Amino acid sequence: MARQPQPRRITLGGREAVALTLEEYEQLIASRRQIGGQSARVRALGQRVRQTERLLDDLETLLAASPEGCERADDDEADVTCLRCAIAALLRRHRDTAS
């Protein structure tokens, strides 16, 4: 297993510091930029996930609020109502497997 590099410690004005070469410093700055960009993307994705979860909750509530059951006299209306039930069941199954 490779040993981790040990920083070069110096004392500057009575305070302990770490000496970096110009290349090491530039790598550190580049890493910080990458982490900052990734952090922003993760925050945006988290917000998008929360928005999508709220949308799915609202959709499930809307579908569950349908006053009619799947058994209707009119075939066209029965298809729509059955589709509502199927979508609501799909949302519940998806949420159960995601949890």
PDB file of C-alpha atoms in Angstrom:
ATOM      1  CA  MET A   1       0.000   0.000   0.000  1.00  0.00           C
ATOM      2  CA  ALA A   2       1.341   3.434  -0.937  1.00  0.00           C
ATOM      3  CA  ARG A   3       2.185   5.780   1.875  1.00  0.00           C
ATOM      4  CA  GLN A   4       0.318   9.053   1.992  1.00  0.00           C
ATOM      5  CA  PRO A   5       2.617  11.998   1.364  1.00  0.00           C
ATOM      6  CA  GLN A   6       3.411  13.994   4.472  1.00  0.00           C
ATOM      7  CA  PRO A   7       3.137  17.759   4.159  1.00  0.00           C
ATOM      8  CA  ARG A   8       6.233  19.883   4.602  1.00  0.00           C
ATOM      9  CA  ARG A   9       5.604  21.855   7.774  1.00  0.00           C
ATOM     10  CA  ILE A  10       7.198  25.214   8.325  1.00  0.00           C
ATOM     11  CA  THR A  11       6.896  27.916  10.947  1.00  0.00           C
ATOM     12  CA  LEU A  12       6.040  31.323   9.576  1.00  0.00           C
ATOM     13  CA  GLY A  13       5.722  34.290  11.911  1.00  0.00           C
ATOM     14  CA  GLY A  14       5.440  31.948  14.878  1.00  0.00           C
ATOM     15  CA  ARG A  15       2.564  29.988  13.275  1.00  0.00           C
ATOM     16  CA  GLU A  16       2.807  26.487  11.882  1.00  0.00           C
ATOM     17  CA  ALA A  17       2.047  26.276   8.156  1.00  0.00           C
ATOM     18  CA  VAL A  18       2.319  23.797   5.308  1.00  0.00           C
ATOM     19  CA  ALA A  19       4.608  24.535   2.398  1.00  0.00           C
ATOM     20  CA  LEU A  20       3.284  23.660  -1.050  1.00  0.00           C
ATOM     21  CA  THR A  21       5.030  23.756  -4.369  1.00  0.00           C
ATOM     22  CA  LEU A  22       3.365  25.884  -7.038  1.00  0.00           C
ATOM     23  CA  GLU A  23       2.154  22.691  -8.751  1.00  0.00           C
ATOM     24  CA  GLU A  24       0.660  21.326  -5.507  1.00  0.00           C
ATOM     25  CA  TYR A  25      -1.038  24.650  -4.841  1.00  0.00           C
ATOM     26  CA  GLU A  26      -2.540  24.730  -8.343  1.00  0.00           C
ATOM     27  CA  GLN A  27      -3.777  21.137  -7.905  1.00  0.00           C
ATOM     28  CA  LEU A  28      -5.349  22.109  -4.579  1.00  0.00           C
ATOM     29  CA  ILE A  29      -7.133  25.080  -6.151  1.00  0.00           C
ATOM     30  CA  ALA A  30      -8.330  22.932  -9.076  1.00  0.00           C
ATOM     31  CA  SER A  31      -9.656  20.319  -6.644  1.00  0.00           C
ATOM     32  CA  ARG A  32     -11.509  22.984  -4.677  1.00  0.00           C
ATOM     33  CA  ARG A  33     -13.123  24.268  -7.879  1.00  0.00           C
ATOM     34  CA  GLN A  34     -14.188  20.753  -8.867  1.00  0.00           C
ATOM     35  CA  ILE A  35     -15.649  20.086  -5.431  1.00  0.00           C
ATOM     36  CA  GLY A  36     -17.478  23.423  -5.514  1.00  0.00           C
ATOM     37  CA  GLY A  37     -18.992  22.592  -8.891  1.00  0.00           C
ATOM     38  CA  GLN A  38     -19.974  19.113  -7.787  1.00  0.00           C
ATOM     39  CA  SER A  39     -21.494  20.480  -4.595  1.00  0.00           C
ATOM     40  CA  ALA A  40     -23.641  22.897  -6.593  1.00  0.00           C
ATOM     41  CA  ARG A  41     -24.797  20.076  -8.881  1.00  0.00           C
ATOM     42  CA  VAL A  42     -25.659  17.870  -5.891  1.00  0.00           C
ATOM     43  CA  ARG A  43     -27.686  20.696  -4.319  1.00  0.00           C
ATOM     44  CA  ALA A  44     -29.545  21.243  -7.605  1.00  0.00           C
ATOM     45  CA  LEU A  45     -30.238  17.519  -7.959  1.00  0.00           C
ATOM     46  CA  GLY A  46     -31.486  17.339  -4.373  1.00  0.00           C
ATOM     47  CA  GLN A  47     -33.861  20.207  -5.054  1.00  0.00           C
ATOM     48  CA  ARG A  48     -35.056  18.499  -8.233  1.00  0.00           C
ATOM     49  CA  VAL A  49     -35.666  15.251  -6.328  1.00  0.00           C
ATOM     50  CA  ARG A  50     -37.747  17.099  -3.722  1.00  0.00           C
ATOM     51  CA  GLN A  51     -39.772  18.822  -6.467  1.00  0.00           C
ATOM     52  CA  THR A  52     -40.360  15.503  -8.227  1.00  0.00           C
ATOM     53  CA  GLU A  53     -41.391  13.846  -4.960  1.00  0.00           C
ATOM     54  CA  ARG A  54     -43.925  16.635  -4.326  1.00  0.00           C
ATOM     55  CA  LEU A  55     -45.230  16.270  -7.872  1.00  0.00           C
ATOM     56  CA  LEU A  56     -45.668  12.515  -7.424  1.00  0.00           C
ATOM     57  CA  ASP A  57     -47.402  13.056  -4.068  1.00  0.00           C
ATOM     58  CA  ASP A  58     -49.779  15.566  -5.651  1.00  0.00           C
ATOM     59  CA  LEU A  59     -50.433  13.258  -8.598  1.00  0.00           C
ATOM     60  CA  GLU A  60     -51.133  10.327  -6.302  1.00  0.00           C
ATOM     61  CA  THR A  61     -53.504  12.482  -4.212  1.00  0.00           C
ATOM     62  CA  LEU A  62     -55.300  13.666  -7.335  1.00  0.00           C
ATOM     63  CA  LEU A  63     -55.707  10.124  -8.614  1.00  0.00           C
ATOM     64  CA  ALA A  64     -56.864   8.822  -5.231  1.00  0.00           C
ATOM     65  CA  ALA A  65     -59.460  11.614  -5.001  1.00  0.00           C
ATOM     66  CA  SER A  66     -61.368  10.211  -7.958  1.00  0.00           C
ATOM     67  CA  PRO A  67     -64.896   9.614  -6.598  1.00  0.00           C
ATOM     68  CA  GLU A  68     -65.657   6.764  -8.963  1.00  0.00           C
ATOM     69  CA  GLY A  69     -64.394   3.206  -8.724  1.00  0.00           C
ATOM     70  CA  CYS A  70     -63.130   1.142 -11.647  1.00  0.00           C
ATOM     71  CA  GLU A  71     -66.551  -0.318 -12.369  1.00  0.00           C
ATOM     72  CA  ARG A  72     -68.516   2.086 -14.539  1.00  0.00           C
ATOM     73  CA  ALA A  73     -71.363   1.593 -16.991  1.00  0.00           C
ATOM     74  CA  ASP A  74     -69.827   3.714 -19.742  1.00  0.00           C
ATOM     75  CA  ASP A  75     -66.821   1.941 -21.327  1.00  0.00           C
ATOM     76  CA  ASP A  76     -64.923   5.159 -22.158  1.00  0.00           C
ATOM     77  CA  GLU A  77     -65.262   6.450 -18.600  1.00  0.00           C
ATOM     78  CA  ALA A  78     -64.383   3.011 -17.199  1.00  0.00           C
ATOM     79  CA  ASP A  79     -61.103   3.022 -19.157  1.00  0.00           C
ATOM     80  CA  VAL A  80     -60.179   6.453 -17.778  1.00  0.00           C
ATOM     81  CA  THR A  81     -61.044   5.451 -14.218  1.00  0.00           C
ATOM     82  CA  CYS A  82     -59.156   2.163 -14.522  1.00  0.00           C
ATOM     83  CA  LEU A  83     -56.190   4.072 -15.906  1.00  0.00           C
ATOM     84  CA  ARG A  84     -56.333   6.332 -12.843  1.00  0.00           C
ATOM     85  CA  CYS A  85     -56.280   3.286 -10.576  1.00  0.00           C
ATOM     86  CA  ALA A  86     -53.411   1.748 -12.537  1.00  0.00           C
ATOM     87  CA  ILE A  87     -51.344   4.950 -12.327  1.00  0.00           C
ATOM     88  CA  ALA A  88     -52.020   5.293  -8.595  1.00  0.00           C
ATOM     89  CA  ALA A  89     -50.980   1.657  -8.044  1.00  0.00           C
ATOM     90  CA  LEU A  90     -47.849   2.195 -10.124  1.00  0.00           C
ATOM     91  CA  LEU A  91     -46.919   5.242  -8.035  1.00  0.00           C
ATOM     92  CA  ARG A  92     -47.441   3.287  -4.808  1.00  0.00           C
ATOM     93  CA  ARG A  93     -45.325   0.353  -6.060  1.00  0.00           C
ATOM     94  CA  HIS A  94     -42.566   2.685  -7.198  1.00  0.00           C
ATOM     95  CA  ARG A  95     -42.552   4.539  -3.883  1.00  0.00           C
ATOM     96  CA  ASP A  96     -42.506   1.239  -1.935  1.00  0.00           C
ATOM     97  CA  THR A  97     -39.483  -0.072  -3.864  1.00  0.00           C
ATOM     98  CA  ALA A  98     -37.674   3.287  -3.576  1.00  0.00           C
ATOM     99  CA  SER A  99     -38.024   3.379   0.213  1.00  0.00           C
TER     100      SER A  99
END
